[in-house]
mmCIF file of C-alpha atoms and ligand atoms in Angstrom:
data_model
loop_
_atom_site.group_PDB
_atom_site.id
_atom_site.type_symbol
_atom_site.label_atom_id
_atom_site.label_comp_id
_atom_site.label_asym_id
_atom_site.label_seq_id
_atom_site.Cartn_x
_atom_site.Cartn_y
_atom_site.Cartn_z
ATOM 1 C CA MET A 1291 5.968 26.942 56.066
ATOM 2 C CA GLU A 1292 9.449 26.000 54.846
ATOM 3 C CA ASN A 1293 10.628 22.410 54.264
ATOM 4 C CA HIS A 1294 14.404 22.040 54.584
ATOM 5 C CA ARG A 1295 14.957 18.626 53.005
ATOM 6 C CA ILE A 1296 18.039 16.782 51.764
ATOM 7 C CA PRO A 1297 16.984 13.174 51.191
ATOM 8 C CA GLY A 1298 18.687 10.783 53.617
ATOM 9 C CA LEU A 1299 20.161 13.680 55.616
ATOM 10 C CA ILE A 1300 17.529 16.047 56.984
ATOM 11 C CA GLU A 1301 13.882 17.033 56.819
ATOM 12 C CA VAL A 1302 12.944 19.933 59.082
ATOM 13 C CA ILE A 1303 9.911 22.151 58.552
ATOM 14 C CA LYS A 1304 9.826 25.493 60.280
ATOM 15 C CA VAL A 1305 6.376 26.946 60.936
ATOM 16 C CA SER A 1306 5.719 30.462 62.187
ATOM 17 C CA ASP A 1307 2.310 31.272 60.802
ATOM 18 C CA PRO A 1308 -0.330 31.301 63.600
ATOM 19 C CA GLU A 1309 -3.041 29.498 61.593
ATOM 20 C CA GLU A 1310 -0.578 26.813 60.456
ATOM 21 C CA ILE A 1311 0.637 26.286 64.037
ATOM 22 C CA ARG A 1312 -2.957 25.964 65.244
ATOM 23 C CA ALA A 1313 -3.744 23.406 62.510
ATOM 24 C CA LEU A 1314 -0.554 21.401 63.166
ATOM 25 C CA SER A 1315 -1.049 21.435 66.971
ATOM 26 C CA LEU A 1316 -4.311 19.446 66.380
ATOM 27 C CA ASP A 1317 -3.289 17.350 63.399
ATOM 28 C CA PRO A 1318 -3.196 13.605 64.342
ATOM 29 C CA ARG A 1319 -0.377 12.996 61.807
ATOM 30 C CA VAL A 1320 1.952 15.224 63.846
ATOM 31 C CA ASP A 1321 2.808 14.103 67.374
ATOM 32 C CA ARG A 1322 5.424 13.898 70.087
ATOM 33 C CA LYS A 1323 6.063 10.169 69.771
ATOM 34 C CA PHE A 1324 9.667 10.867 68.656
ATOM 35 C CA LEU A 1325 10.398 7.233 67.886
ATOM 36 C CA ALA A 1326 12.241 7.550 64.538
ATOM 37 C CA PHE A 1327 15.795 8.760 64.435
ATOM 38 C CA ARG A 1328 16.225 9.224 60.710
ATOM 39 C CA PRO A 1329 17.148 10.853 58.438
ATOM 40 C CA LEU A 1330 20.578 11.385 59.979
ATOM 41 C CA LEU A 1331 20.443 15.013 61.144
ATOM 42 C CA ASN A 1332 16.848 14.639 62.373
ATOM 43 C CA GLY A 1333 18.084 11.740 64.517
ATOM 44 C CA LEU A 1334 20.937 13.746 66.009
ATOM 45 C CA LEU A 1335 18.649 16.655 66.843
ATOM 46 C CA LEU A 1336 15.989 14.406 68.420
ATOM 47 C CA ARG A 1337 18.552 12.441 70.459
ATOM 48 C CA LYS A 1338 19.979 15.710 71.773
ATOM 49 C CA VAL A 1339 16.617 17.129 72.806
ATOM 50 C CA LEU A 1340 15.291 13.902 74.281
ATOM 51 C CA LYS A 1341 18.494 13.326 76.246
ATOM 52 C CA ALA A 1342 18.320 16.860 77.704
ATOM 53 C CA LEU A 1343 14.578 16.670 78.452
ATOM 54 C CA SER A 1344 14.453 13.251 80.138
ATOM 55 C CA PHE A 1345 15.442 12.154 83.655
ATOM 56 C CA GLY A 1346 15.772 8.715 85.243
ATOM 57 C CA GLY A 1347 14.806 7.099 81.944
ATOM 58 C CA LYS A 1348 11.536 9.134 81.658
ATOM 59 C CA ARG A 1349 10.760 11.921 79.330
ATOM 60 C CA PHE A 1350 9.590 15.271 80.597
ATOM 61 C CA PRO A 1351 5.829 15.740 80.056
ATOM 62 C CA THR A 1352 6.510 18.198 77.179
ATOM 63 C CA MET A 1353 8.219 15.401 75.285
ATOM 64 C CA ARG A 1354 5.525 12.758 75.696
ATOM 65 C CA PRO A 1355 2.960 11.758 73.028
ATOM 66 C CA ARG A 1356 -0.623 12.754 72.729
ATOM 67 C CA GLY A 1357 -1.888 9.202 73.463
ATOM 68 C CA ASP A 1358 0.111 8.810 76.669
ATOM 69 C CA ALA A 1359 -2.670 8.337 79.228
ATOM 70 C CA ASP A 1360 -0.488 9.117 82.280
ATOM 71 C CA ARG A 1361 0.645 12.347 80.641
ATOM 72 C CA ALA A 1362 -2.944 13.468 79.928
ATOM 73 C CA HIS A 1363 -4.086 12.525 83.421
ATOM 74 C CA ASP A 1364 -1.188 14.442 85.060
ATOM 75 C CA GLN A 1365 -1.764 17.421 82.791
ATOM 76 C CA ASP A 1366 -5.418 17.677 83.816
ATOM 77 C CA ALA A 1367 -4.585 17.215 87.513
ATOM 78 C CA LEU A 1368 -1.921 19.902 87.423
ATOM 79 C CA TRP A 1369 -4.250 22.248 85.454
ATOM 80 C CA GLU A 1370 -6.945 21.903 88.129
ATOM 81 C CA ARG A 1371 -4.528 22.428 90.961
ATOM 82 C CA LEU A 1372 -2.854 25.479 89.433
ATOM 83 C CA ASN A 1373 -6.220 27.003 88.538
ATOM 84 C CA GLU A 1374 -7.224 26.874 92.220
ATOM 85 C CA ARG A 1375 -4.010 28.721 93.117
ATOM 86 C CA ALA A 1376 -4.563 31.224 90.366
ATOM 87 C CA ALA A 1377 -7.727 32.465 92.020
ATOM 88 C CA THR A 1378 -5.789 33.739 95.056
ATOM 89 C CA VAL A 1379 -2.445 34.634 93.511
ATOM 90 C CA ARG A 1380 -4.256 37.023 91.144
ATOM 91 C CA LEU A 1381 -5.390 39.174 94.096
ATOM 92 C CA GLY A 1382 -1.738 40.093 95.012
ATOM 93 C CA GLU A 1383 -1.111 38.117 98.191
ATOM 94 C CA GLU A 1384 1.703 39.090 100.634
ATOM 95 C CA GLY A 1385 3.917 36.223 99.464
ATOM 96 C CA LEU A 1386 4.480 38.187 96.243
ATOM 97 C CA ASP A 1387 6.211 41.113 97.992
ATOM 98 C CA ARG A 1388 9.737 40.212 96.939
ATOM 99 C CA LEU A 1389 8.790 39.876 93.292
ATOM 100 C CA ALA A 1390 6.899 43.163 93.544
ATOM 101 C CA GLU A 1391 10.008 44.829 95.043
ATOM 102 C CA TRP A 1392 12.084 43.478 92.149
ATOM 103 C CA VAL A 1393 9.617 44.946 89.617
ATOM 104 C CA LYS A 1394 10.011 48.305 91.369
ATOM 105 C CA GLY A 1395 13.808 48.139 91.041
ATOM 106 C CA GLN A 1396 14.291 47.676 94.786
ATOM 107 C CA ARG A 1397 16.147 44.343 94.482
ATOM 108 C CA ALA A 1398 19.315 43.264 92.656
ATOM 109 C CA ASP A 1399 18.811 42.086 89.082
ATOM 110 C CA ARG A 1400 20.389 38.707 89.797
ATOM 111 C CA GLU A 1401 17.708 37.875 92.372
ATOM 112 C CA LEU A 1402 14.913 37.649 89.795
ATOM 113 C CA GLY A 1403 15.640 34.080 88.547
ATOM 114 C CA ILE A 1404 15.878 32.765 92.100
ATOM 115 C CA LEU A 1405 12.585 34.508 93.137
ATOM 116 C CA VAL A 1406 10.728 33.087 90.096
ATOM 117 C CA GLN A 1407 12.200 29.606 90.612
ATOM 118 C CA GLN A 1408 11.083 29.612 94.234
ATOM 119 C CA THR A 1409 7.581 30.746 93.334
ATOM 120 C CA VAL A 1410 7.229 27.961 90.730
ATOM 121 C CA GLY A 1411 8.918 25.426 93.004
ATOM 122 C CA ARG A 1412 6.330 26.127 95.743
ATOM 123 C CA LEU A 1413 3.608 24.881 93.436
ATOM 124 C CA PHE A 1414 5.190 21.449 93.878
ATOM 125 C CA VAL A 1415 6.761 21.550 97.415
ATOM 126 C CA ASP A 1416 5.471 24.106 99.903
ATOM 127 C CA SER A 1417 8.907 24.599 101.474
ATOM 128 C CA TYR A 1418 10.828 24.939 98.200
ATOM 129 C CA ILE A 1419 13.852 27.189 98.588
ATOM 130 C CA ALA A 1420 15.661 28.372 95.445
ATOM 131 C CA ASP A 1421 19.272 29.632 95.561
ATOM 132 C CA ALA A 1422 22.105 30.551 93.224
ATOM 133 C CA GLU A 1423 22.954 26.878 92.667
ATOM 134 C CA SER A 1424 19.441 25.810 91.697
ATOM 135 C CA TRP A 1425 19.101 28.866 89.426
ATOM 136 C CA ALA A 1426 22.448 27.918 87.790
ATOM 137 C CA ALA A 1427 21.023 24.428 87.202
ATOM 138 C CA ALA A 1428 18.004 25.979 85.466
ATOM 139 C CA MET A 1429 20.343 28.029 83.233
ATOM 140 C CA THR A 1430 22.252 24.871 82.302
ATOM 141 C CA LEU A 1431 19.097 22.929 81.497
ATOM 142 C CA ASP A 1432 17.687 25.811 79.411
ATOM 143 C CA ALA A 1433 20.708 25.732 77.157
ATOM 144 C CA ALA A 1434 20.956 21.941 76.851
ATOM 145 C CA PRO A 1435 18.271 21.083 74.220
ATOM 146 C CA ARG A 1436 18.912 24.001 71.777
ATOM 147 C CA PRO A 1437 18.839 22.717 68.186
ATOM 148 C CA LYS A 1438 22.049 24.653 67.490
ATOM 149 C CA GLY A 1439 25.265 22.692 67.962
ATOM 150 C CA ILE A 1440 23.797 19.257 67.519
ATOM 151 C CA LEU A 1441 27.297 17.734 67.893
ATOM 152 C CA THR A 1442 27.578 18.966 71.453
ATOM 153 C CA THR A 1443 25.668 15.785 72.261
ATOM 154 C CA ILE A 1444 28.999 14.042 72.349
ATOM 155 C CA SER A 1445 30.620 16.350 74.892
ATOM 156 C CA TRP A 1446 31.061 14.226 78.017
ATOM 157 C CA ARG A 1447 31.600 17.205 80.322
ATOM 158 C CA LEU A 1448 28.483 18.959 79.160
ATOM 159 C CA THR A 1449 26.400 15.748 79.477
ATOM 160 C CA ARG A 1450 27.556 15.381 83.082
ATOM 161 C CA LYS A 1451 26.816 19.035 83.843
ATOM 162 C CA VAL A 1452 23.260 18.693 82.475
ATOM 163 C CA SER A 1453 22.738 15.448 84.365
ATOM 164 C CA ARG A 1454 23.803 17.011 87.598
ATOM 165 C CA ALA A 1455 21.573 20.042 86.984
ATOM 166 C CA LYS A 1456 18.523 17.752 86.431
ATOM 167 C CA ALA A 1457 19.335 15.636 89.511
ATOM 168 C CA LEU A 1458 19.506 18.765 91.674
ATOM 169 C CA LEU A 1459 16.257 20.219 90.319
ATOM 170 C CA ALA A 1460 14.493 16.799 90.510
ATOM 171 C CA ALA A 1461 15.551 16.235 94.142
ATOM 172 C CA LYS A 1462 13.938 19.595 95.087
ATOM 173 C CA VAL A 1463 10.495 18.539 93.737
ATOM 174 C CA ASN A 1464 10.612 14.927 94.846
ATOM 175 C CA GLY A 1465 11.212 13.705 91.304
ATOM 176 C CA ASP A 1466 8.072 15.238 89.772
ATOM 177 C CA LEU A 1467 9.070 15.857 86.121
ATOM 178 C CA ALA A 1468 6.432 18.527 85.608
ATOM 179 C CA GLY A 1469 8.187 20.277 88.479
ATOM 180 C CA VAL A 1470 11.609 19.844 86.924
ATOM 181 C CA HIS A 1471 10.162 21.311 83.690
ATOM 182 C CA GLY A 1472 8.570 24.232 85.586
ATOM 183 C CA THR A 1473 11.625 25.108 87.711
ATOM 184 C CA GLY A 1474 14.210 24.371 85.058
ATOM 185 C CA VAL A 1475 12.749 25.200 81.660
ATOM 186 C CA ALA A 1476 9.387 27.002 81.724
ATOM 187 C CA LEU A 1477 10.395 29.567 84.352
ATOM 188 C CA HIS A 1478 12.662 31.332 81.885
ATOM 189 C CA ASN A 1479 9.606 32.672 80.015
ATOM 190 C CA ILE A 1480 8.246 33.964 83.325
ATOM 191 C CA VAL A 1481 11.587 35.664 84.100
ATOM 192 C CA LYS A 1482 11.483 37.380 80.698
ATOM 193 C CA GLY A 1483 7.925 38.444 81.422
ATOM 194 C CA PHE A 1484 8.954 40.103 84.707
ATOM 195 C CA ARG A 1485 11.687 42.007 82.819
ATOM 196 C CA GLU A 1486 8.919 43.431 80.551
ATOM 197 C CA MET A 1487 6.931 44.278 83.656
ATOM 198 C CA GLN A 1488 9.770 46.161 85.245
ATOM 199 C CA THR A 1489 10.153 48.339 82.162
ATOM 200 C CA LEU A 1490 6.392 48.997 82.026
ATOM 201 C CA HIS A 1491 6.178 49.782 85.705
ATOM 202 C CA GLY A 1492 9.152 52.157 85.470
ATOM 203 C CA ASN A 1493 7.218 54.432 83.142
ATOM 204 C CA ILE A 1494 4.825 56.297 85.533
ATOM 205 C CA SER A 1495 2.293 57.465 82.939
ATOM 206 C CA LYS A 1496 2.095 53.952 81.399
ATOM 207 C CA ARG A 1497 1.883 52.386 84.865
ATOM 208 C CA LEU A 1498 -1.056 54.538 85.863
ATOM 209 C CA ALA A 1499 -2.883 53.755 82.589
ATOM 210 C CA THR A 1500 -2.334 49.969 82.759
ATOM 211 C CA THR A 1501 -4.757 47.570 84.516
ATOM 212 C CA ALA A 1502 -3.400 44.396 86.164
ATOM 213 C CA GLU A 1503 -5.002 42.317 83.413
ATOM 214 C CA ALA A 1504 -3.381 44.383 80.693
ATOM 215 C CA ALA A 1505 0.006 44.227 82.436
ATOM 216 C CA ALA A 1506 -0.289 40.439 82.611
ATOM 217 C CA THR A 1507 -1.070 40.175 78.918
ATOM 218 C CA HIS A 1508 1.893 42.454 78.100
ATOM 219 C CA CYS A 1509 4.199 40.140 79.998
ATOM 220 C CA LEU A 1510 3.252 36.892 78.246
ATOM 221 C CA ILE A 1511 6.307 35.417 76.495
ATOM 222 C CA ALA A 1512 5.849 32.330 74.369
ATOM 223 C CA PRO A 1513 8.483 29.556 74.261
ATOM 224 C CA ALA A 1514 10.796 30.130 71.256
ATOM 225 C CA THR A 1515 10.055 26.764 69.665
ATOM 226 C CA ILE A 1516 8.429 23.382 70.296
ATOM 227 C CA LEU A 1517 8.917 20.163 68.313
ATOM 228 C CA ARG A 1518 6.647 17.609 66.642
ATOM 229 C CA GLN A 1519 7.357 14.738 64.286
ATOM 230 C CA ALA A 1520 5.272 13.390 61.364
ATOM 231 C CA THR A 1521 3.943 9.874 62.062
ATOM 232 C CA SER A 1522 2.910 9.527 58.368
ATOM 233 C CA ALA A 1523 3.498 11.341 55.122
ATOM 234 C CA GLY A 1524 1.105 14.087 54.047
ATOM 235 C CA GLU A 1525 0.624 17.678 53.043
ATOM 236 C CA ILE A 1526 -0.450 20.698 54.999
ATOM 237 C CA ALA A 1527 -1.014 24.261 53.724
ATOM 238 C CA GLY A 1528 0.412 23.211 50.315
ATOM 239 C CA CYS A 1529 3.642 21.859 51.919
ATOM 240 C CA PRO A 1530 4.261 18.118 51.398
ATOM 241 C CA PHE A 1531 6.076 16.233 54.154
ATOM 242 C CA HIS A 1532 7.454 12.735 54.657
ATOM 243 C CA LYS A 1533 7.031 10.358 57.576
ATOM 244 C CA ASN A 1534 9.521 11.283 60.337
ATOM 245 C CA ALA A 1535 9.887 14.916 59.212
ATOM 246 C CA ILE A 1536 10.443 17.208 62.184
ATOM 247 C CA PHE A 1537 8.208 20.279 62.632
ATOM 248 C CA VAL A 1538 9.689 23.213 64.487
ATOM 249 C CA LEU A 1539 6.740 25.341 65.662
ATOM 250 C CA GLU A 1540 8.151 28.842 66.184
ATOM 251 C CA LEU A 1541 5.713 30.071 68.838
ATOM 252 C CA SER A 1542 7.488 33.297 69.801
ATOM 253 C CA GLU A 1543 7.767 34.341 66.130
ATOM 254 C CA ALA A 1544 4.041 33.543 65.629
ATOM 255 C CA HIS A 1545 3.131 35.443 68.776
ATOM 256 C CA LYS A 1546 4.268 38.666 67.078
ATOM 257 C CA HIS A 1547 1.053 38.467 65.034
ATOM 258 C CA ALA A 1548 -2.191 40.088 66.238
ATOM 259 C CA ASP A 1549 -4.734 37.837 68.078
ATOM 260 C CA SER A 1550 -2.218 35.127 68.832
ATOM 261 C CA ASN A 1551 -2.189 35.050 72.619
ATOM 262 C CA ASP A 1552 -3.701 31.512 72.511
ATOM 263 C CA LEU A 1553 -0.270 30.391 71.110
ATOM 264 C CA VAL A 1554 1.632 31.334 74.250
ATOM 265 C CA PHE A 1555 0.301 28.333 76.126
ATOM 266 C CA LEU A 1556 -1.048 26.498 73.019
ATOM 267 C CA GLU A 1557 -4.373 26.610 74.802
ATOM 268 C CA GLN A 1558 -6.485 25.087 71.999
ATOM 269 C CA SER A 1559 -4.282 22.028 71.683
ATOM 270 C CA TRP A 1560 -4.302 18.639 73.477
ATOM 271 C CA SER A 1561 -0.828 19.706 74.798
ATOM 272 C CA ARG A 1562 -2.012 22.942 76.395
ATOM 273 C CA CYS A 1563 0.072 24.201 79.247
ATOM 274 C CA PRO A 1564 -1.331 23.334 82.691
ATOM 275 C CA ALA A 1565 -0.079 26.748 83.901
ATOM 276 C CA GLU A 1566 -2.048 28.727 81.256
ATOM 277 C CA ARG A 1567 -4.121 30.507 83.956
ATOM 278 C CA TRP A 1568 -1.702 30.482 86.823
ATOM 279 C CA VAL A 1569 1.089 32.336 84.961
ATOM 280 C CA PRO A 1570 -1.094 35.334 83.940
ATOM 281 C CA ALA A 1571 -2.598 35.330 87.451
ATOM 282 C CA LEU A 1572 0.938 35.529 88.915
ATOM 283 C CA PHE A 1573 1.734 38.539 86.697
ATOM 284 C CA GLU A 1574 -1.562 40.165 87.697
ATOM 285 C CA GLY A 1575 -0.905 39.540 91.386
ATOM 286 C CA VAL A 1576 2.605 40.962 91.299
ATOM 287 C CA TRP A 1577 1.522 43.988 89.289
ATOM 288 C CA ARG A 1578 -1.250 44.687 91.846
ATOM 289 C CA ARG A 1579 1.165 44.284 94.721
ATOM 290 C CA ALA A 1580 3.755 46.503 93.136
ATOM 291 C CA SER A 1581 1.204 49.154 92.230
ATOM 292 C CA THR A 1582 -0.577 49.147 95.563
ATOM 293 C CA VAL A 1583 2.672 49.560 97.502
ATOM 294 C CA SER A 1584 3.820 52.243 95.052
ATOM 295 C CA GLN A 1585 0.527 54.081 95.584
ATOM 296 C CA GLU A 1586 0.917 53.865 99.380
ATOM 297 C CA THR A 1587 4.459 55.286 99.021
ATOM 298 C CA VAL A 1588 3.124 58.205 96.923
ATOM 299 C CA ASP A 1589 0.413 58.900 99.528
HETATM 300 C C1 HEM B 1368 5.397 31.865 80.695
HETATM 301 C C2 HEM B 1368 5.397 30.626 81.195
HETATM 302 C C3 HEM B 1368 4.981 29.395 80.398
HETATM 303 C C4 HEM B 1368 4.752 29.302 79.056
HETATM 304 C C5 HEM B 1368 4.788 30.364 78.027
HETATM 305 C C6 HEM B 1368 4.356 27.890 78.814
HETATM 306 C C7 HEM B 1368 4.009 27.376 77.577
HETATM 307 C C8 HEM B 1368 3.763 26.030 77.339
HETATM 308 C C9 HEM B 1368 3.480 25.484 76.036
HETATM 309 C C10 HEM B 1368 3.393 26.234 74.739
HETATM 310 C C11 HEM B 1368 3.261 24.159 76.197
HETATM 311 C C12 HEM B 1368 2.931 23.129 75.121
HETATM 312 C C13 HEM B 1368 4.155 22.407 74.659
HETATM 313 C C14 HEM B 1368 3.932 21.467 73.494
HETATM 314 O O1 HEM B 1368 2.837 21.458 72.926
HETATM 315 O O2 HEM B 1368 4.839 20.719 73.116
HETATM 316 C C15 HEM B 1368 3.428 23.828 77.596
HETATM 317 C C16 HEM B 1368 3.319 22.594 78.153
HETATM 318 C C17 HEM B 1368 3.502 22.341 79.476
HETATM 319 N N1 HEM B 1368 3.755 23.222 80.459
HETATM 320 FE FE1 HEM B 1368 3.974 25.226 80.273
HETATM 321 N N2 HEM B 1368 4.443 27.210 80.015
HETATM 322 C C18 HEM B 1368 4.792 28.085 80.995
HETATM 323 C C19 HEM B 1368 4.942 27.823 82.348
HETATM 324 C C20 HEM B 1368 4.753 26.613 82.886
HETATM 325 C C21 HEM B 1368 4.951 26.308 84.315
HETATM 326 C C22 HEM B 1368 5.276 27.356 85.380
HETATM 327 C C23 HEM B 1368 4.694 24.987 84.458
HETATM 328 C C24 HEM B 1368 4.700 24.174 85.742
HETATM 329 C C25 HEM B 1368 4.234 24.630 86.855
HETATM 330 C C26 HEM B 1368 4.387 24.424 83.149
HETATM 331 C C27 HEM B 1368 4.138 23.097 82.884
HETATM 332 C C28 HEM B 1368 3.881 22.547 81.687
HETATM 333 C C29 HEM B 1368 3.693 21.151 81.452
HETATM 334 C C30 HEM B 1368 3.724 20.070 82.464
HETATM 335 C C31 HEM B 1368 3.446 21.004 80.049
HETATM 336 C C32 HEM B 1368 3.182 19.709 79.283
HETATM 337 C C33 HEM B 1368 1.717 19.516 79.062
HETATM 338 C C34 HEM B 1368 1.432 18.212 78.325
HETATM 339 O O3 HEM B 1368 1.538 18.131 77.106
HETATM 340 O O4 HEM B 1368 1.087 17.218 79.017
HETATM 341 N N3 HEM B 1368 4.426 25.447 82.241
HETATM 342 N N4 HEM B 1368 3.749 24.982 78.273
#
């Protein structure tokens, strides 16, 4: 754990150790209230991220505090709904054919983002159709909250581009902000996962030796970072911190350690991802579909 602090200017603590991330994700002194915009650079970073990950005056669920009762209720309801879908998607239903074809290299590279976005979008609206424009909106939204280039907050053109991207994505899921997060932000980790799957599937000996469950685990990609803010001063793992310090939890770095798959969806935390079972089930289903059809072709 590393505290980058210049009094009055910045206090950002980067955390990439799995045990420390687990402890912080449960620590009541560290939350997503994001109410304090000081010291100066902490404030600029938070304003940038909150502006990008809010729509219509409301924060995305991933930016809302632990104690927000509506957030917790919606998280549970989505978790239940996605788990029901996971049970069937895991089996490799016909609807996964186009993704399976992409994994087998039978579809253009550029189609992947659109295929994944449509699959996630259909969790929210049965008739969701993704296209090049909605995928471009997801790319815009993905880049918007990056901690780098804090000063881009003041670019009027970029602000308008991000607002238009969110409006487009929101309209497609009837304004459901979990849907905007899924089809605009979270899907990028699924896209990266399918790229891993294509490489694995392309190696025939590895393909034959890999079960659907193992393929799904192989394709799990954690978000690069998530944010928290200290609501009081304290110390954790020998690292003192002040009130309002920002914690950057480096999940993808931590996921390089052994036995860290729980960090991909932060499944032991109050903020666990509602898609923690559905995403691996999707990977399993597509792997099964791709492998079954490959087997038939071989026969
Ligand atoms: C590989 C894909 C995905 C990964 C790795 C992932 C990972 C995560 C992680 C680590 C969190 C916790 C964030 C935090 O603690 O601040 C989270 C939260 C969340 N995820 Fe995912 N996610 C994925 C896909 C999805 C999809 C497809 C959806 C929507 C269908 C989704 C919806 C959400 C929501 C709504 C939350 C906020 C939960 C809350 O705190 O109330 N995620 N996700």
